[in-house]
Short mmCIF file of C-alpha atoms in Angstrom, two decimals:
data_model
loop_
_atom_site.label_atom_id
_atom_site.label_comp_id
_atom_site.label_asym_id
_atom_site.label_seq_id
_atom_site.Cartn_x
_atom_site.Cartn_y
_atom_site.Cartn_z
CA MET A 1 164.66 99.43 122.30
CA GLU A 2 161.58 101.62 121.84
CA ASP A 3 162.60 102.44 118.25
CA ASN A 4 162.93 98.75 117.44
CA LYS A 5 159.43 98.03 118.87
CA THR A 6 158.01 100.90 116.84
CA GLN A 7 159.58 99.53 113.69
CA GLU A 8 158.24 96.05 114.44
CA LYS A 9 154.69 97.39 114.86
CA THR A 10 154.85 99.49 111.69
CA ILE A 11 153.10 97.91 108.72
CA ASP A 12 155.25 97.83 105.62
CA LEU A 13 152.72 98.87 102.98
CA ALA A 14 155.32 98.84 100.24
CA SER A 15 156.19 95.22 100.97
CA ILE A 16 152.49 94.25 100.98
CA ALA A 17 151.86 96.04 97.70
CA LYS A 18 154.89 94.31 96.18
CA LYS A 19 153.51 90.90 97.15
CA LEU A 20 150.04 91.69 95.80
CA TRP A 21 151.15 93.36 92.57
CA PRO A 22 151.59 90.11 90.60
CA HIS A 23 147.91 89.33 91.22
CA ARG A 24 146.61 92.67 89.97
CA LYS A 25 144.80 91.14 86.99
CA ARG A 26 142.79 88.86 89.25
CA TYR A 27 141.70 91.89 91.25
CA CYS A 28 140.55 93.53 88.04
CA TYR A 29 138.38 90.50 87.29
CA VAL A 30 137.11 89.51 90.74
CA LEU A 31 136.28 92.91 92.25
CA PRO A 32 134.07 94.21 89.40
CA ALA A 33 132.46 90.78 89.13
CA THR A 34 131.70 90.81 92.88
CA LEU A 35 130.23 94.31 92.59
CA ILE A 36 127.99 93.40 89.65
CA LEU A 37 126.93 89.99 91.01
CA THR A 38 126.07 91.40 94.44
CA TYR A 39 124.06 94.21 92.88
CA LEU A 40 122.13 91.76 90.71
CA LEU A 41 121.36 89.61 93.75
CA THR A 42 120.14 92.59 95.75
CA THR A 43 117.78 93.51 92.92
CA CYS A 44 115.95 90.26 93.66
CA MET A 45 115.21 91.54 97.15
CA PRO A 46 111.97 93.59 97.30
CA ARG A 47 112.16 97.26 98.19
CA TYR A 48 110.75 98.36 101.53
CA TYR A 49 109.66 101.69 102.99
CA ASP A 50 109.68 103.12 106.51
CA CYS A 51 107.09 105.41 108.10
CA LYS A 52 107.63 106.89 111.55
CA VAL A 53 105.07 108.38 113.93
CA SER A 54 106.06 110.14 117.17
CA LEU A 55 103.80 111.13 120.04
CA ALA A 56 104.20 112.32 123.61
CA PRO A 57 101.67 110.71 125.99
CA GLU A 58 100.38 112.44 129.09
CA THR A 59 101.68 110.84 132.29
CA THR A 60 100.02 110.93 135.68
CA GLY A 61 103.39 111.41 137.30
CA THR A 62 103.88 114.85 135.78
CA SER A 63 102.86 116.59 138.96
CA LEU A 64 105.54 114.75 140.90
CA SER A 65 108.24 115.64 138.40
CA GLY A 66 107.09 119.23 138.43
CA SER A 67 107.07 119.38 142.23
CA LEU A 68 110.66 118.18 142.32
CA GLY A 69 111.68 121.27 140.36
CA SER A 70 115.35 121.37 139.44
CA LEU A 71 115.83 117.81 140.69
CA GLY A 72 113.24 116.62 138.16
CA SER A 73 114.99 118.50 135.35
CA LEU A 74 118.33 117.02 136.38
CA ALA A 75 116.85 113.52 136.47
CA SER A 76 115.34 114.01 133.02
CA SER A 77 118.73 115.00 131.63
CA PHE A 78 120.08 111.62 132.80
CA GLY A 79 117.12 109.74 131.34
CA LEU A 80 115.35 109.25 134.69
CA GLY A 81 112.27 111.32 133.90
CA GLY A 82 110.24 108.20 133.22
CA SER A 83 111.29 106.72 136.58
CA LEU A 84 110.04 109.83 138.38
CA ALA A 85 106.77 109.58 136.50
CA LYS A 86 106.38 105.95 137.57
CA MET A 87 107.04 106.91 141.19
CA GLY A 88 104.10 109.32 141.12
CA SER A 89 101.83 107.13 139.02
CA GLN A 90 99.58 104.25 139.99
CA ASP A 91 99.35 103.05 136.39
CA ALA A 92 100.47 99.51 135.65
CA ILE A 93 101.07 100.46 131.99
CA TYR A 94 103.31 103.47 131.45
CA ALA A 95 105.20 104.81 128.44
CA GLU A 96 108.18 102.47 128.84
CA LEU A 97 105.87 99.47 128.42
CA TYR A 98 104.27 100.70 125.19
CA PRO A 99 106.77 98.73 123.03
CA GLN A 100 105.78 95.52 124.85
CA VAL A 101 102.11 96.40 124.37
CA ILE A 102 102.51 96.80 120.60
CA GLU A 103 104.51 93.57 120.34
CA SER A 104 101.81 91.58 122.13
CA ARG A 105 99.64 89.34 119.97
CA ASP A 106 96.46 90.75 121.50
CA PHE A 107 97.38 94.20 120.22
CA LEU A 108 98.47 92.87 116.81
CA ALA A 109 95.14 91.06 116.50
CA GLU A 110 93.44 94.47 116.65
CA LEU A 111 95.46 95.58 113.61
CA MET A 112 94.71 92.60 111.37
CA PRO A 113 91.22 93.77 110.22
CA VAL A 114 92.54 97.22 109.20
CA GLU A 115 91.79 97.89 105.52
CA VAL A 116 94.87 98.72 103.44
CA GLN A 117 95.40 99.68 99.82
CA THR A 118 98.59 99.76 97.76
CA LYS A 119 99.76 102.97 96.13
CA LYS A 120 99.02 101.60 92.65
CA GLY A 121 95.52 100.64 93.75
CA ASP A 122 95.78 97.06 92.51
CA VAL A 123 95.45 95.56 96.00
CA LYS A 124 92.73 96.45 98.50
CA CYS A 125 92.15 94.12 101.44
CA ASN A 126 92.63 93.81 105.19
CA TYR A 127 96.12 93.76 106.69
CA TYR A 128 95.93 90.06 107.55
CA THR A 129 95.20 89.06 103.95
CA TYR A 130 97.85 91.47 102.72
CA LEU A 131 100.54 89.87 104.87
CA ARG A 132 99.42 86.38 103.92
CA ASP A 133 98.93 86.70 100.15
CA LYS A 134 100.39 89.96 98.85
CA GLN A 135 104.03 89.90 100.00
CA SER A 136 106.96 89.70 97.59
CA ALA A 137 110.13 87.77 98.43
CA ALA A 138 113.55 87.05 96.96
CA TRP A 139 113.70 83.99 94.71
CA TRP A 140 115.82 82.03 97.21
CA ASP A 141 113.21 82.62 99.92
CA VAL A 142 110.51 81.42 97.52
CA VAL A 143 112.49 78.26 96.73
CA GLN A 144 113.12 77.64 100.42
CA GLY A 145 109.40 78.05 101.14
CA LYS A 146 108.48 75.61 98.37
CA ILE A 147 110.89 73.01 99.74
CA LYS A 148 109.45 73.37 103.25
CA GLU A 149 105.96 73.09 101.82
CA TRP A 150 106.84 69.80 100.11
CA PHE A 151 108.13 68.19 103.30
CA SER A 152 105.67 69.83 105.69
CA PRO A 153 102.44 70.99 103.98
CA THR A 154 100.63 73.86 105.68
CA PRO A 155 96.84 73.47 106.08
CA ALA A 156 94.72 76.02 104.23
CA ASP A 157 93.88 79.12 106.25
CA GLN A 158 90.13 79.41 106.83
CA SER A 159 90.28 82.96 108.15
CA ASN A 160 89.64 85.93 105.87
CA GLY A 161 91.04 88.45 108.33
CA THR A 162 87.84 90.45 108.79
CA GLU A 163 87.00 88.91 112.16
CA LYS A 164 89.16 89.30 115.22
CA LEU A 165 91.46 86.31 115.55
CA SER A 166 91.70 84.44 118.82
CA VAL A 167 95.34 84.44 119.89
CA PHE A 168 94.71 81.56 122.28
CA ASN A 169 94.91 78.91 119.58
CA LEU A 170 96.67 80.10 116.43
CA THR A 171 97.67 77.86 113.55
CA LYS A 172 101.29 77.78 112.36
CA LEU A 173 100.44 79.99 109.38
CA GLN A 174 98.64 82.50 111.59
CA SER A 175 101.54 82.49 114.03
CA ASP A 176 103.94 83.22 111.14
CA ILE A 177 101.73 86.12 110.02
CA PHE A 178 101.72 87.57 113.54
CA ASN A 179 105.51 87.24 113.71
CA SER A 180 105.77 88.99 110.35
CA ALA A 181 103.63 91.87 111.63
CA LYS A 182 105.69 91.99 114.81
CA GLY A 183 108.86 92.36 112.72
CA LYS A 184 107.33 95.15 110.62
CA ILE A 185 105.88 97.25 113.47
CA LYS A 186 108.40 98.58 115.97
CA CYS A 187 107.96 100.90 118.92
CA THR A 188 110.64 102.72 120.92
CA HIS A 189 110.53 104.96 123.98
CA ASP A 190 112.98 107.77 124.68
CA LYS A 191 113.59 107.87 128.43
CA LYS A 192 114.92 111.44 128.33
CA THR A 193 112.11 113.08 126.37
CA ASP A 194 109.39 110.49 127.12
CA VAL A 195 108.55 110.45 123.40
CA VAL A 196 107.12 107.25 121.93
CA SER A 197 108.05 106.49 118.31
CA ILE A 198 106.28 103.95 116.13
CA THR A 199 108.04 102.80 112.95
CA VAL A 200 106.29 100.63 110.38
CA GLN A 201 108.16 98.93 107.54
CA ASP A 202 106.42 97.62 104.46
CA GLN A 203 106.94 96.92 100.77
CA ASP A 204 104.32 99.50 99.74
CA PRO A 205 104.58 103.16 100.83
CA LEU A 206 100.82 103.72 101.20
CA VAL A 207 100.33 100.54 103.25
CA CYS A 208 103.30 101.58 105.35
CA ALA A 209 101.77 104.99 106.18
CA THR A 210 98.29 103.51 106.69
CA MET A 211 99.49 100.97 109.24
CA ALA A 212 101.64 103.54 111.04
CA ASP A 213 98.60 105.79 111.47
CA ALA A 214 96.38 102.84 112.47
CA THR A 215 98.93 101.59 115.03
CA CYS A 216 99.20 105.05 116.56
CA LYS A 217 95.42 105.36 116.89
CA LYS A 218 95.04 101.83 118.27
CA LEU A 219 97.71 102.54 120.88
CA GLN A 220 95.95 105.74 121.93
CA ASP A 221 92.61 103.92 122.16
CA PHE A 222 94.23 101.15 124.20
CA ILE A 223 95.75 103.60 126.71
CA ILE A 224 92.54 105.63 126.93
CA ASP A 225 90.48 102.49 127.58
CA TYR A 226 92.94 101.36 130.24
CA ARG A 227 93.17 104.74 132.00
CA THR A 228 89.40 105.37 131.95
CA ASN A 229 88.20 101.86 132.73
CA LYS A 230 87.30 102.53 136.39
CA ALA A 231 85.83 105.95 135.60
CA ARG A 232 83.70 104.51 132.77
CA ILE A 233 82.36 101.79 135.08
CA ASP A 234 81.43 104.42 137.69
CA TYR A 235 79.78 106.63 135.07
CA LYS A 236 77.68 103.77 133.67
CA TYR A 237 76.68 102.80 137.23
CA TYR A 238 75.46 106.30 138.11
CA GLU A 239 73.87 106.66 134.68
CA ARG A 240 71.79 103.54 135.36
CA LEU A 241 70.84 104.73 138.85
CA CYS A 242 69.91 108.14 137.46
CA GLU A 243 67.66 106.56 134.84
CA GLU A 244 65.99 104.29 137.43
CA SER A 245 65.43 107.16 139.87
CA LYS A 246 63.99 109.29 137.06
CA GLN A 247 61.49 106.57 136.19
CA ALA A 248 60.56 106.18 139.86
CA TYR A 249 60.04 109.95 140.16
CA GLU A 250 57.87 110.02 137.02
CA GLN A 251 55.69 107.23 138.41
CA ALA A 252 55.34 109.01 141.77
CA ARG A 253 54.50 112.30 140.03
CA LYS A 254 51.84 110.69 137.86
CA ALA A 255 50.32 108.93 140.86
CA TYR A 256 50.18 112.18 142.84
CA ALA A 257 48.73 114.18 139.95
CA SER A 258 46.13 111.52 139.17
CA PHE A 259 44.94 111.23 142.78
CA ALA A 260 44.93 115.02 143.31
CA ASP A 261 42.90 115.64 140.13
CA ALA A 262 40.36 112.99 141.12
CA HIS A 263 39.85 114.43 144.63
CA GLN A 264 40.08 118.21 144.13
CA ASN A 265 36.94 118.98 146.16
CA ALA A 266 37.48 116.32 148.81
CA VAL A 267 37.35 117.55 152.43
CA LEU A 268 37.90 114.26 154.20
CA VAL A 269 41.05 114.04 156.25
CA SER A 270 41.90 110.64 154.80
CA TYR A 271 41.98 112.06 151.28
CA THR A 272 44.04 115.04 152.38
CA ALA A 273 46.50 112.73 154.17
CA LYS A 274 46.75 110.53 151.07
CA ILE A 275 47.52 113.55 148.90
CA GLU A 276 50.19 114.72 151.35
CA ALA A 277 51.73 111.23 151.44
CA LEU A 278 51.84 111.04 147.65
CA GLU A 279 53.33 114.53 147.49
CA ASN A 280 56.00 113.61 150.05
CA GLU A 281 56.79 110.42 148.16
CA MET A 282 57.06 112.39 144.91
CA GLN A 283 59.38 114.91 146.56
CA GLN A 284 61.50 112.09 147.99
CA LYS A 285 61.81 110.45 144.57
CA TYR A 286 62.74 113.83 143.09
CA ASN A 287 65.47 114.35 145.69
CA ILE A 288 66.90 110.91 144.94
CA TYR A 289 66.79 111.62 141.19
CA ASN A 290 68.47 114.99 141.72
CA ALA A 291 71.22 113.39 143.85
CA MET A 292 71.84 110.64 141.27
CA ASN A 293 71.98 113.22 138.48
CA THR A 294 74.60 115.14 140.48
CA GLN A 295 76.63 111.95 140.96
CA LYS A 296 76.33 111.22 137.24
CA GLN A 297 77.71 114.66 136.36
CA ALA A 298 80.55 114.20 138.86
CA ALA A 299 81.37 110.80 137.33
CA ALA A 300 81.38 112.38 133.85
CA ALA A 301 83.83 115.01 135.09
CA LYS A 302 86.10 112.29 136.55
CA LEU A 303 85.91 110.38 133.27
CA GLN A 304 87.03 113.46 131.38
CA GLU A 305 89.80 114.07 133.90
CA ALA A 306 91.04 110.49 133.62
CA THR A 307 91.14 110.58 129.80
CA PRO A 308 94.80 111.11 128.83
CA ALA A 309 95.89 113.52 126.12
CA PHE A 310 98.42 112.68 123.41
CA THR A 311 100.56 115.23 121.63
CA LEU A 312 101.28 114.09 118.09
CA ILE A 313 104.79 115.25 117.28
CA GLN A 314 105.15 113.59 113.89
CA SER A 315 102.14 112.27 112.01
CA ALA A 316 102.10 109.51 109.42
CA SER A 317 103.20 110.45 105.91
CA VAL A 318 103.55 108.35 102.78
CA PRO A 319 107.31 107.85 102.23
CA VAL A 320 108.69 108.99 98.88
CA LYS A 321 111.98 107.06 98.76
CA PRO A 322 112.55 103.44 99.78
CA ALA A 323 114.51 102.79 102.95
CA GLY A 324 116.22 99.72 101.54
CA PRO A 325 117.76 97.48 100.61
CA LYS A 326 120.71 99.79 99.89
CA ARG A 327 121.94 97.90 96.87
CA MET A 328 124.98 99.96 95.94
CA PHE A 329 126.14 100.19 99.57
CA ILE A 330 125.87 96.41 100.00
CA SER A 331 127.67 95.84 96.70
CA ILE A 332 130.57 98.12 97.65
CA ILE A 333 130.87 96.47 101.06
CA MET A 334 131.01 93.03 99.44
CA MET A 335 133.63 94.25 96.96
CA ILE A 336 135.81 95.61 99.78
CA LEU A 337 135.35 92.36 101.70
CA SER A 338 136.42 90.41 98.63
CA PHE A 339 139.51 92.57 98.32
CA PHE A 340 140.60 91.85 101.90
CA ILE A 341 139.85 88.13 101.58
CA MET A 342 141.89 87.84 98.38
CA SER A 343 144.71 89.91 99.84
CA GLY A 344 144.81 87.76 102.97
CA ILE A 345 145.03 84.58 100.90
CA TYR A 346 147.82 85.93 98.68
CA LEU A 347 149.81 87.26 101.65
CA ILE A 348 149.57 83.91 103.44
CA LYS A 349 150.77 82.08 100.32
CA ALA A 350 153.62 84.58 99.87
CA LYS A 351 155.16 83.77 103.26
#
């Protein structure tokens, strides 16, 4: 019984080849034609390049992971290092949320005014204008866009991309540009190594590398601003108090010096008491100024301590070879698919 089942499950390749052999000439026509036609169609699709930047951000939960010792290392091996960091961190935005930050329209709006230039040097404008006016597309996409434009005309865009766009009320064209940028700029986070990778895809290699570098710097600035927001507010507060107390001390010092110089030879007790009062007031103002200056220095130290550090593992580099479309690979896949489709049709008819 088992031998019979094995024989039933065995594919008879000789029988299949015998059924397909009469159609061999059609294979010789269709398969090369599919290969050539697919390759020609893929040549209509514009080339694109990829640029990848990797960085390791400093996390406030590092001390917790380190204090857990071998348990922290074991958790990291299972991809739980980021969870331990979150347990020891009071940050609302941690490394695992960086992809969501980059995908947000508020963050993308910061990238639109970035100046870009193509490798040939024929285009030099901001990223917003580049996405709107300088993108190539396959002919079928162009035809589809023209048809949509006939039935639903898009109002002219009044923005030149130099000013920061308000994401609260975007036009349809602006929304499409933001979605295009969102599709080109991708961010991933490795839970095991806590490494953040930013990949930018574009039709020009220099623009690709420029935007990858700009995105990396904007992300660092965003995290630094977030982490140091409270410390910067405290520093500015003590800086203002220090400046006010310094001015008050200078006024008290000038008043004391002026009165003392005018009454150097005075022997009256009232004058002596006035000089002592002015001197005490000056000393009091100086003590306040000295205390505020100390608080200002302490706030500056806290600001420096709160500023996170980023280790750049892989910097932006202009790609040499295009990442796609892989024309020959697509053509071969389509040729193989055509072979199986034709074979399936002939085998069904041969039954």
